[in-house]
PDB file of C-alpha atoms in Angstrom:
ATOM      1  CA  UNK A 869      -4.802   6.334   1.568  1.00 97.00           C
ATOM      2  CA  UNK A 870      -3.742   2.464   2.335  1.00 98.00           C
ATOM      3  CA  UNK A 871      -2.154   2.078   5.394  1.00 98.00           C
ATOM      4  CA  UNK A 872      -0.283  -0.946   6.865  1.00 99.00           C
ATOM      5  CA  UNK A 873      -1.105  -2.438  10.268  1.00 99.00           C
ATOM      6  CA  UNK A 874       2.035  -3.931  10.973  1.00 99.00           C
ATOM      7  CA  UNK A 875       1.281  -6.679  13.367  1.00 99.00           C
ATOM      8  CA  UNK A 876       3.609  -7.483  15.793  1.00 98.00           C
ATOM      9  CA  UNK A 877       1.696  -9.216  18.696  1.00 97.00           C
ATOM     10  CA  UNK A 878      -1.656 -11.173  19.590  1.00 95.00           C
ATOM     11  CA  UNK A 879      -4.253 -11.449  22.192  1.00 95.00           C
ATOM     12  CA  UNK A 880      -2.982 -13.196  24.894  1.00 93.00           C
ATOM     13  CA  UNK A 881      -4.394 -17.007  24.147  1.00 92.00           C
ATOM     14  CA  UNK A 882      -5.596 -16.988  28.300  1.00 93.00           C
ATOM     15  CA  UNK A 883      -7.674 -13.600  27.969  1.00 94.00           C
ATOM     16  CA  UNK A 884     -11.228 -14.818  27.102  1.00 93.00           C
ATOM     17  CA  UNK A 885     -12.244 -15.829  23.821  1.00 92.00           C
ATOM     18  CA  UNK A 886     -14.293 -13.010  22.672  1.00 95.00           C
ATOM     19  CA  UNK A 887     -11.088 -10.128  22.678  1.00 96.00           C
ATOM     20  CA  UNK A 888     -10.272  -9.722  19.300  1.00 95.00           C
ATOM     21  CA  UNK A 889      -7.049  -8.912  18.185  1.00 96.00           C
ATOM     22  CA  UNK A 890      -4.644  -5.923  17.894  1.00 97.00           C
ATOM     23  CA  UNK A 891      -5.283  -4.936  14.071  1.00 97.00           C
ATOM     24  CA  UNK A 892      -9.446  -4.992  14.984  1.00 97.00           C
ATOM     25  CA  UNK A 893      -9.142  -3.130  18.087  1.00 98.00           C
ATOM     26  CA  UNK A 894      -7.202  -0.506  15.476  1.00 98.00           C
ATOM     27  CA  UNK A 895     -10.097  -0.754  13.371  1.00 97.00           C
ATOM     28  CA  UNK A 896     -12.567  -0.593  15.950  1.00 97.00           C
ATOM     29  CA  UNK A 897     -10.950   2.515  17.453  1.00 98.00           C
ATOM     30  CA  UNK A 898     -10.447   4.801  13.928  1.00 98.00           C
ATOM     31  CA  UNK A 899     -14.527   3.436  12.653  1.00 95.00           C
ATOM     32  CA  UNK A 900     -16.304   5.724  10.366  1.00 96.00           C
ATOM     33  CA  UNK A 901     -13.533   8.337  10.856  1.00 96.00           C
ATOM     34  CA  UNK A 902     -11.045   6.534   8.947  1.00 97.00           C
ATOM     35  CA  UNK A 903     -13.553   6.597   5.967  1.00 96.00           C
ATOM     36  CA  UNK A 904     -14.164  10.307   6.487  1.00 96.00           C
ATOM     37  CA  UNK A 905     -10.387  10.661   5.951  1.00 96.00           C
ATOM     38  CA  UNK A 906     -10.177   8.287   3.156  1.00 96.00           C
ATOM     39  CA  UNK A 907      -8.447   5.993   5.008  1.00 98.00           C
ATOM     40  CA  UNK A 908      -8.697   2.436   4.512  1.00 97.00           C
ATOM     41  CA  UNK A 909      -5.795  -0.595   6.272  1.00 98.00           C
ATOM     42  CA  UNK A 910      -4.233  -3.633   5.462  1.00 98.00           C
ATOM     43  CA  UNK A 911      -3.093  -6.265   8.036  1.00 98.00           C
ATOM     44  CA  UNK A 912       0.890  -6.762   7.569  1.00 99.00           C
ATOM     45  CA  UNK A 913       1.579 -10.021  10.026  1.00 99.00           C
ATOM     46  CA  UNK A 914       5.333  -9.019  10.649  1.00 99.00           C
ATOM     47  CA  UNK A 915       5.253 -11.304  13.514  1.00 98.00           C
ATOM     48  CA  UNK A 916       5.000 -14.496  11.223  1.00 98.00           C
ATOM     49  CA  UNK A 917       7.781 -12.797   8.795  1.00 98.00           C
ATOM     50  CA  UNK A 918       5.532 -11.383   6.529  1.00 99.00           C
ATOM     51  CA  UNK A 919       7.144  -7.958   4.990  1.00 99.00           C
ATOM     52  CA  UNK A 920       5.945  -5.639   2.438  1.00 98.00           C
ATOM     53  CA  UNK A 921       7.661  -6.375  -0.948  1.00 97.00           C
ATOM     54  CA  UNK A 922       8.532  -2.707  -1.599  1.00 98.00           C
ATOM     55  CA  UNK A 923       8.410   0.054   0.886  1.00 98.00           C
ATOM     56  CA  UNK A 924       6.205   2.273  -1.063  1.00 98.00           C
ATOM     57  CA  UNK A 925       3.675  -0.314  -1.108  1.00 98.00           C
ATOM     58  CA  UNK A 926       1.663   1.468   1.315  1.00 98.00           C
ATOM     59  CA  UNK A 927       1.095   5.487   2.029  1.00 98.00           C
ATOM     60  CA  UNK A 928       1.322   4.733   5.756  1.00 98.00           C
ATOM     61  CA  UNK A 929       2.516   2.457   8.485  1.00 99.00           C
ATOM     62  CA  UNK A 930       1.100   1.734  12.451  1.00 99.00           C
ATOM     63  CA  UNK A 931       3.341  -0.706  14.052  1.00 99.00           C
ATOM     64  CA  UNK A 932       1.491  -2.377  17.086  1.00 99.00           C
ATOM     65  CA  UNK A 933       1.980  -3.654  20.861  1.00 98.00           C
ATOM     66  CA  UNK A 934       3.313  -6.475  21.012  1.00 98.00           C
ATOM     67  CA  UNK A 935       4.742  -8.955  24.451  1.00 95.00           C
ATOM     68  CA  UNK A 936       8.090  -8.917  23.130  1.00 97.00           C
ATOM     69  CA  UNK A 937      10.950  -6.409  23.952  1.00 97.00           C
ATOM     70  CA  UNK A 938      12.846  -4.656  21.323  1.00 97.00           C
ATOM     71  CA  UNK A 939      15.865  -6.900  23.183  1.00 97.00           C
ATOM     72  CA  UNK A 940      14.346 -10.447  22.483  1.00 97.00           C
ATOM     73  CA  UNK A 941      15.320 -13.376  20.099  1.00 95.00           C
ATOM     74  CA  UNK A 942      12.602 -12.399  17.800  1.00 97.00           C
ATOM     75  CA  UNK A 943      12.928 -13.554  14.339  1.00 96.00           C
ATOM     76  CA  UNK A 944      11.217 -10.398  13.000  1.00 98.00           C
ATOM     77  CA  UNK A 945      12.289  -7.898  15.404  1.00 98.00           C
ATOM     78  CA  UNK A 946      15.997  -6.752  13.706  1.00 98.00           C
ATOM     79  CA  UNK A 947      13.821  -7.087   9.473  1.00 98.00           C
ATOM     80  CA  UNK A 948      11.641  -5.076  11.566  1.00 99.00           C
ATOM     81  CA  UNK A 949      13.879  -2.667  12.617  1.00 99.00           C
ATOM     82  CA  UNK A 950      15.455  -2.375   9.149  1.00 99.00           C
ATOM     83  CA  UNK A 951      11.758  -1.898   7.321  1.00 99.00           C
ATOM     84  CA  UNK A 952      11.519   1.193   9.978  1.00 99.00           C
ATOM     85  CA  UNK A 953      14.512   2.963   9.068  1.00 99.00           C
ATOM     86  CA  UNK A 954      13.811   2.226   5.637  1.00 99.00           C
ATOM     87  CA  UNK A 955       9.937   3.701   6.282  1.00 99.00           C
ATOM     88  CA  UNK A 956      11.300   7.133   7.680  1.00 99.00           C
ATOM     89  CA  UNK A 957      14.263   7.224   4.742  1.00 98.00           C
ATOM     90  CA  UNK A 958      11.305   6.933   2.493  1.00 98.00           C
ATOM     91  CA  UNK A 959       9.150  10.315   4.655  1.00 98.00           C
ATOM     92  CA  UNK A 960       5.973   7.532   4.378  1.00 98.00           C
ATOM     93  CA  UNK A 961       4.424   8.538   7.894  1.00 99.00           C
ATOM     94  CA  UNK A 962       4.922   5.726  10.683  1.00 99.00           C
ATOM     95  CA  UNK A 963       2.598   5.669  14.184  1.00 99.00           C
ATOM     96  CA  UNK A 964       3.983   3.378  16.791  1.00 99.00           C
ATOM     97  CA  UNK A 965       1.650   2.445  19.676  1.00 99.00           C
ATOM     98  CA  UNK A 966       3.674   0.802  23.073  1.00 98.00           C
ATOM     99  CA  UNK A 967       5.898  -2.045  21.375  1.00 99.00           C
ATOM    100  CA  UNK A 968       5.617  -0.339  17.886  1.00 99.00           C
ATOM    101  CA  UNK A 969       6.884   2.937  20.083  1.00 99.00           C
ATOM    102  CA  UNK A 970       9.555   1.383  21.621  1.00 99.00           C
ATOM    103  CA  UNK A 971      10.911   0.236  18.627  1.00 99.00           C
ATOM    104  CA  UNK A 972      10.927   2.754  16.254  1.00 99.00           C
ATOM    105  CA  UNK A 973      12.596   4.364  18.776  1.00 99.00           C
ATOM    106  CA  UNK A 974      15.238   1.943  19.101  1.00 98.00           C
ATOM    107  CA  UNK A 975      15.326   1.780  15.338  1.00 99.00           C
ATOM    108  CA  UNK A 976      15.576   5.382  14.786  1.00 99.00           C
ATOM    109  CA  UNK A 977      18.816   5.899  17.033  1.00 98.00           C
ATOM    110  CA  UNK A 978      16.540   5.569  20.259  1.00 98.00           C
ATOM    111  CA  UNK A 979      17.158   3.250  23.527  1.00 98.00           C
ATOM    112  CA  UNK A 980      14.694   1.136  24.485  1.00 97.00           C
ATOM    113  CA  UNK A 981      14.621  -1.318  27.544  1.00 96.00           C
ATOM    114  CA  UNK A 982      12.854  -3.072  30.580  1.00 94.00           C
ATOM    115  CA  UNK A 983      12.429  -0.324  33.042  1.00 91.00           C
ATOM    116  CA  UNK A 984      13.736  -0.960  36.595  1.00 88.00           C
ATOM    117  CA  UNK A 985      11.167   0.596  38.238  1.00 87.00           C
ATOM    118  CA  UNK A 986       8.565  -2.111  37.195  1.00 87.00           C
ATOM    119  CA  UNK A 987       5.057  -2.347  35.617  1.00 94.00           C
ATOM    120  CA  UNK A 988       3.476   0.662  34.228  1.00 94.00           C
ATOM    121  CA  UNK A 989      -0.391  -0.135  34.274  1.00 97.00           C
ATOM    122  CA  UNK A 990      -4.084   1.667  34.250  1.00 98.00           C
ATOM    123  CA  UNK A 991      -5.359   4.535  32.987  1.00 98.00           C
ATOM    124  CA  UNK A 992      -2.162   7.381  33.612  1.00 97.00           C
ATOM    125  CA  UNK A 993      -2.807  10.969  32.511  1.00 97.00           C
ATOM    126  CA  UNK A 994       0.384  12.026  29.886  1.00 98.00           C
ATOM    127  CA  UNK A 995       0.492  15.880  29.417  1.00 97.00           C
ATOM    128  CA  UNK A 996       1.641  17.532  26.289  1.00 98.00           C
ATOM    129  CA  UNK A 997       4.921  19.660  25.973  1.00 97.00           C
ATOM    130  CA  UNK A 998       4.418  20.249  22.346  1.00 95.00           C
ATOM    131  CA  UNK A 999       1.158  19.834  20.798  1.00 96.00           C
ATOM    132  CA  UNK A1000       1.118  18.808  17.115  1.00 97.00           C
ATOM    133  CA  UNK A1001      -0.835  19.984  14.475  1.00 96.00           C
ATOM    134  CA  UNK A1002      -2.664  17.368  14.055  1.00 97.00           C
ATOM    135  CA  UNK A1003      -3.633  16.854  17.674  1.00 96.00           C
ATOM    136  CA  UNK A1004      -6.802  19.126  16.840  1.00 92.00           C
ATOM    137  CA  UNK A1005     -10.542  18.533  16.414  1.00 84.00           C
ATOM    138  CA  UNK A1006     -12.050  21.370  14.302  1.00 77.00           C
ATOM    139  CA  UNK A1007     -11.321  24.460  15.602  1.00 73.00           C
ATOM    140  CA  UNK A1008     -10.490  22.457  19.318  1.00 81.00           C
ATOM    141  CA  UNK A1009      -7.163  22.101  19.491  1.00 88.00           C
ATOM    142  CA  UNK A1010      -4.506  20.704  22.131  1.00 92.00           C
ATOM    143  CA  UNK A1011      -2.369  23.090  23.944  1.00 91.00           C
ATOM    144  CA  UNK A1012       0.693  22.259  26.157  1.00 89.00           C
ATOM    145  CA  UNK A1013       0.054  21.329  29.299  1.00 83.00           C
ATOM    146  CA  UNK A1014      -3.270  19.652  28.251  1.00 94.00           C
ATOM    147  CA  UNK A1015      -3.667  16.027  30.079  1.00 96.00           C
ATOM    148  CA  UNK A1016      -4.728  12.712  27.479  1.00 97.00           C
ATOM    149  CA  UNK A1017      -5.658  10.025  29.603  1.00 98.00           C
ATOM    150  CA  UNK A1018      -4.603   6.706  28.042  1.00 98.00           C
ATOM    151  CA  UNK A1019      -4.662   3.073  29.271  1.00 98.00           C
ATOM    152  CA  UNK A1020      -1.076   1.595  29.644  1.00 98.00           C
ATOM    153  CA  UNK A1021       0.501  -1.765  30.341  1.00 97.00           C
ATOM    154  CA  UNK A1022       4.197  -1.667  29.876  1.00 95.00           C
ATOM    155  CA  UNK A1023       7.155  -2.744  31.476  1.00 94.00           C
ATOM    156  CA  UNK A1024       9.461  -1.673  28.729  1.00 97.00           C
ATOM    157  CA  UNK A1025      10.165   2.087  28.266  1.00 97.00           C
ATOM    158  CA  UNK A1026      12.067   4.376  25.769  1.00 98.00           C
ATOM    159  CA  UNK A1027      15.096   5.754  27.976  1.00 98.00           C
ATOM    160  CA  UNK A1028      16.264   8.063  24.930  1.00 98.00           C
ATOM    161  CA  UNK A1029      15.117   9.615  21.890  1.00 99.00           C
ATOM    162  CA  UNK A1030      16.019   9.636  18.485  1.00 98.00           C
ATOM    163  CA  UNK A1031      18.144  12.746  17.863  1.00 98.00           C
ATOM    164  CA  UNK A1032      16.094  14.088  15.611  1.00 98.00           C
ATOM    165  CA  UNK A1033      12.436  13.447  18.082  1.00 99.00           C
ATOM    166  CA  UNK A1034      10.578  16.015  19.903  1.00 99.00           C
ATOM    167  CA  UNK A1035       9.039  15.212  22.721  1.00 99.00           C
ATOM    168  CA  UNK A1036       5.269  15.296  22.779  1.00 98.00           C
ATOM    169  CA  UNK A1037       4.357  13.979  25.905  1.00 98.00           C
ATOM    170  CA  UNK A1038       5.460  13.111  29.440  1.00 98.00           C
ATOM    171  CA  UNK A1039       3.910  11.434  32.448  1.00 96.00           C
ATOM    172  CA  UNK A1040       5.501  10.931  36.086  1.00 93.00           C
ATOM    173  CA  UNK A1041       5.664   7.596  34.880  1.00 93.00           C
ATOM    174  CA  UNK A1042       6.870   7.041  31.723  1.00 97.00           C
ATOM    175  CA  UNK A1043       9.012  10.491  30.505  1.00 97.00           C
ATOM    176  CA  UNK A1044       9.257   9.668  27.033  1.00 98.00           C
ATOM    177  CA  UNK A1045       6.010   8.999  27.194  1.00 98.00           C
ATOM    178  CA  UNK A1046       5.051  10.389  23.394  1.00 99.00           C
ATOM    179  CA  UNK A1047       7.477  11.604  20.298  1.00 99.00           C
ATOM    180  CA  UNK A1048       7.538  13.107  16.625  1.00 99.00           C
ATOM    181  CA  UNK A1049       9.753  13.540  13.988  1.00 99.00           C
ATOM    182  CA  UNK A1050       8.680  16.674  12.067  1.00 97.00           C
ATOM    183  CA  UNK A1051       5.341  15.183  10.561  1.00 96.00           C
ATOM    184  CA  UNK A1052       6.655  11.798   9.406  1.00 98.00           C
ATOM    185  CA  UNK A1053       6.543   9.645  13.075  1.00 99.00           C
ATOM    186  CA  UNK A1054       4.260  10.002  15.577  1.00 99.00           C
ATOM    187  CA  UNK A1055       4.522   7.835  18.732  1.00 99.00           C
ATOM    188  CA  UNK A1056       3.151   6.737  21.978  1.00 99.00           C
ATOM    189  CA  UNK A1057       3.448   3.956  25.154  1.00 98.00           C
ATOM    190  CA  UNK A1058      -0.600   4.319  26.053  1.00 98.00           C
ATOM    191  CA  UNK A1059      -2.631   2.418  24.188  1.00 98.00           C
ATOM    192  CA  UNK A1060      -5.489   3.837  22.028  1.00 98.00           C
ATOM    193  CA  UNK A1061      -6.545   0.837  21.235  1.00 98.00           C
ATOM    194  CA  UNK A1062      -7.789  -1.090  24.493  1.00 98.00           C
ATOM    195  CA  UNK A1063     -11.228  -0.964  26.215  1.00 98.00           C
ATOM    196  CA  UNK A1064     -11.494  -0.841  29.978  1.00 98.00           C
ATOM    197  CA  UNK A1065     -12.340  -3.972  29.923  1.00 98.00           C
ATOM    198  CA  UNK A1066      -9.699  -5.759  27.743  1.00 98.00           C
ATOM    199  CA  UNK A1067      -7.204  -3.774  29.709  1.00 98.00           C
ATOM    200  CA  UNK A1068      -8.725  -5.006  32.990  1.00 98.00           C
ATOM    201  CA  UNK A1069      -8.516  -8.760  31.790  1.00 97.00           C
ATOM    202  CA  UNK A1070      -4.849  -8.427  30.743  1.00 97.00           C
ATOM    203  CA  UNK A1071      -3.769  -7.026  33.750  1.00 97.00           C
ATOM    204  CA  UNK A1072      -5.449  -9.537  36.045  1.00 96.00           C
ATOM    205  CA  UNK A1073      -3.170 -12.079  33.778  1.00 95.00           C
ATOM    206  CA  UNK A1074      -0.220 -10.226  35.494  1.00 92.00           C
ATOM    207  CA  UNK A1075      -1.486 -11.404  39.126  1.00 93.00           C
ATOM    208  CA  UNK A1076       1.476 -14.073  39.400  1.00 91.00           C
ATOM    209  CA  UNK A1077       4.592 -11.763  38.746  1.00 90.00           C
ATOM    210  CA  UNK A1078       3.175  -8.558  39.846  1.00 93.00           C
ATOM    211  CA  UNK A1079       2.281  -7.487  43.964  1.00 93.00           C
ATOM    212  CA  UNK A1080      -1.744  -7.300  44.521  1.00 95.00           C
ATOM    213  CA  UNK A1081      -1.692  -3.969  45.527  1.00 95.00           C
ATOM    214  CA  UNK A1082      -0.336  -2.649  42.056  1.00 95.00           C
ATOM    215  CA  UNK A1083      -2.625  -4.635  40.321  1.00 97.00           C
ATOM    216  CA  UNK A1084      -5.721  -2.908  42.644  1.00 97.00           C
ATOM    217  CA  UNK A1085      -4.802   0.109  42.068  1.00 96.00           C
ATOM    218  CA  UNK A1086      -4.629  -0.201  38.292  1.00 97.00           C
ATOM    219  CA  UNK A1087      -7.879  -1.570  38.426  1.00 97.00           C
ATOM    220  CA  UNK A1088      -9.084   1.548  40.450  1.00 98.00           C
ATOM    221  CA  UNK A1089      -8.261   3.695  37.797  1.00 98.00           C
ATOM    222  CA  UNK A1090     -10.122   1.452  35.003  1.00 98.00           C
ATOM    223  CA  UNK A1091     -13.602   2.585  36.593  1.00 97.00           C
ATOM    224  CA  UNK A1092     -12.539   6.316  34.534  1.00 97.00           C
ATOM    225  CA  UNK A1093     -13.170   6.678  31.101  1.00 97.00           C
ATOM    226  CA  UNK A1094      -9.718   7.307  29.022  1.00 97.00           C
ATOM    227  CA  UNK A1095      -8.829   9.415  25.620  1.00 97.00           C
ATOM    228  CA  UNK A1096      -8.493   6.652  23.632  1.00 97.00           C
ATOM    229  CA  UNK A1097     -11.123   7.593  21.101  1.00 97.00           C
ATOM    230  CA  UNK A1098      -9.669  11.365  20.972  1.00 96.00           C
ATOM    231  CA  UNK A1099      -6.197   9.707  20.560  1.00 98.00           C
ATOM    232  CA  UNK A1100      -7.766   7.876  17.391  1.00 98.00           C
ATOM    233  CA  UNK A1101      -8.861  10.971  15.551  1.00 97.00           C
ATOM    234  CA  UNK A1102      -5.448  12.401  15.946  1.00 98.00           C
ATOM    235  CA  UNK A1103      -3.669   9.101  14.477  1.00 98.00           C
ATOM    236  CA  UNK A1104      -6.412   9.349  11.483  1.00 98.00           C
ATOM    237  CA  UNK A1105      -5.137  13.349  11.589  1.00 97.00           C
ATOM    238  CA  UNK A1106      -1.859  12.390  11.510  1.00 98.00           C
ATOM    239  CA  UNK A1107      -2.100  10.247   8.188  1.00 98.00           C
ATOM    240  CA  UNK A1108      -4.698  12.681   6.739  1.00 97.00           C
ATOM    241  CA  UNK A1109      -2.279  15.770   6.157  1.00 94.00           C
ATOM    242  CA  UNK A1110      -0.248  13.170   3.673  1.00 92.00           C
ATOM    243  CA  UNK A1111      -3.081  12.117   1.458  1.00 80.00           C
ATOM    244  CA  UNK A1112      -4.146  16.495   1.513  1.00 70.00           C
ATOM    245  CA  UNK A1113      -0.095  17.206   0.722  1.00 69.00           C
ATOM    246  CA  UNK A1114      -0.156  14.476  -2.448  1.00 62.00           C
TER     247      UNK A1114
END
């Protein structure tokens, strides 16, 4: 199964030198699982306006975070927005992580936006409403009300749902915090993706336009270890069930 990374940000150029980039933090993350699914990825650079040809030229999609808003002057952002809609036409199954959430979202019928109430950052705990099937490890599987601890750092939430979305996850924070759409999209703000200690670099960038105390406190909750890893499996879970349904 060939799946599309669909790049829509980079490392910030002040984080240190040695952070790699969205796409190999993805790869990082899935590892040796993605093999055991028969998985394999292809970086899609939407972010220097590089589309797929044909939509069917991959059997999956993962759209990642990105510093833009769904609102900005992008150049991409609206061919983006119309390669989504054309993705979930299609049924080809589409993950969003944090700016890939927001806008498929937005794309989908969705609002996305800056949220007034400011910087959502650290390690927050979302619980599940309604589990999906592929949220299951063996014979362990999620149950409402079950807690995934993910690292976020968002300022940008989705204030409404696609019509057609359930929601999957909450937190105090963030309410629309995970979605689906039967078993074609599967969504999320947290990021999988990040390591403590990227996370804790990229929020020390945010020193000059966010208060001290925020920052500390994010930073206190980057000393826990988060679900990222279990998060992963459930993205390679996700795509699995299409490759098993061909």
């Amino acid at each position: 199964m060939h799946i599309a990374i669909l790049e829509t940000g980079r490392t910030n150029k002040k984080m240190p030198a040695h952070f790699i980039n969205y796409p190999d933090m993805f790869g990082s993350l899935f590892g040796d699982y993605a093999a055991e699914c028969g998985i394999h990825f292809s970086i899609v650079p939407v972010i220097e306006d590089v589309f797929p040809d044909d939509v069917h030229d991959y059997d999956g999609y993962l759209v990642t975070g990105s510093a833009f808003g769904v609102y900005d002057d992008a150049p991409f952002i609206p061919k983006l927005m119309v390669l989504l809609r054309d993705i979930y036409k299609a049924r080809i199954p589409l993950v969003g992580v944090c700016f890939g959430h927001q806008i498929i979202a937005h794309a989908l019928g969705g609002h996305a936006q800056k949220w007034s109430e400011g910087w959502g950052l650290g390690i927050r705990p979302v619980q599940l409403l309604a589990p999906c099937p592929w949220m299951a490890d063996g014979n362990a599987k999620a149950t409402s009300n079950d807690n995934v601890d993910l690292i976020h750092i968002h300022q940008d939430q989705v204030t409404s749902l696609p019509d057609e979305a359930v929601l999957v996850g909450t937190s105090d924070f963030c309410k629309n915090a995970m979605f689906a759409i039967d078993n074609i999209v599967f969504s999320m703000q947290g990021h999988p993706e990040f390591t403590n200690e990227y996370a804790a670099a990229l929020i020390d960038l945010k020193r000059d336009v966010i208060d001290a105390e925020t920052i500390d406190d994010a930073h206190a909750t980057l000393k826990y270890t988060h679900q990222g890893e279990q998060m992963g499996r459930w993205i390679m879970n996700f795509f699995a069930q299409h490759a098993k349904a061909a």
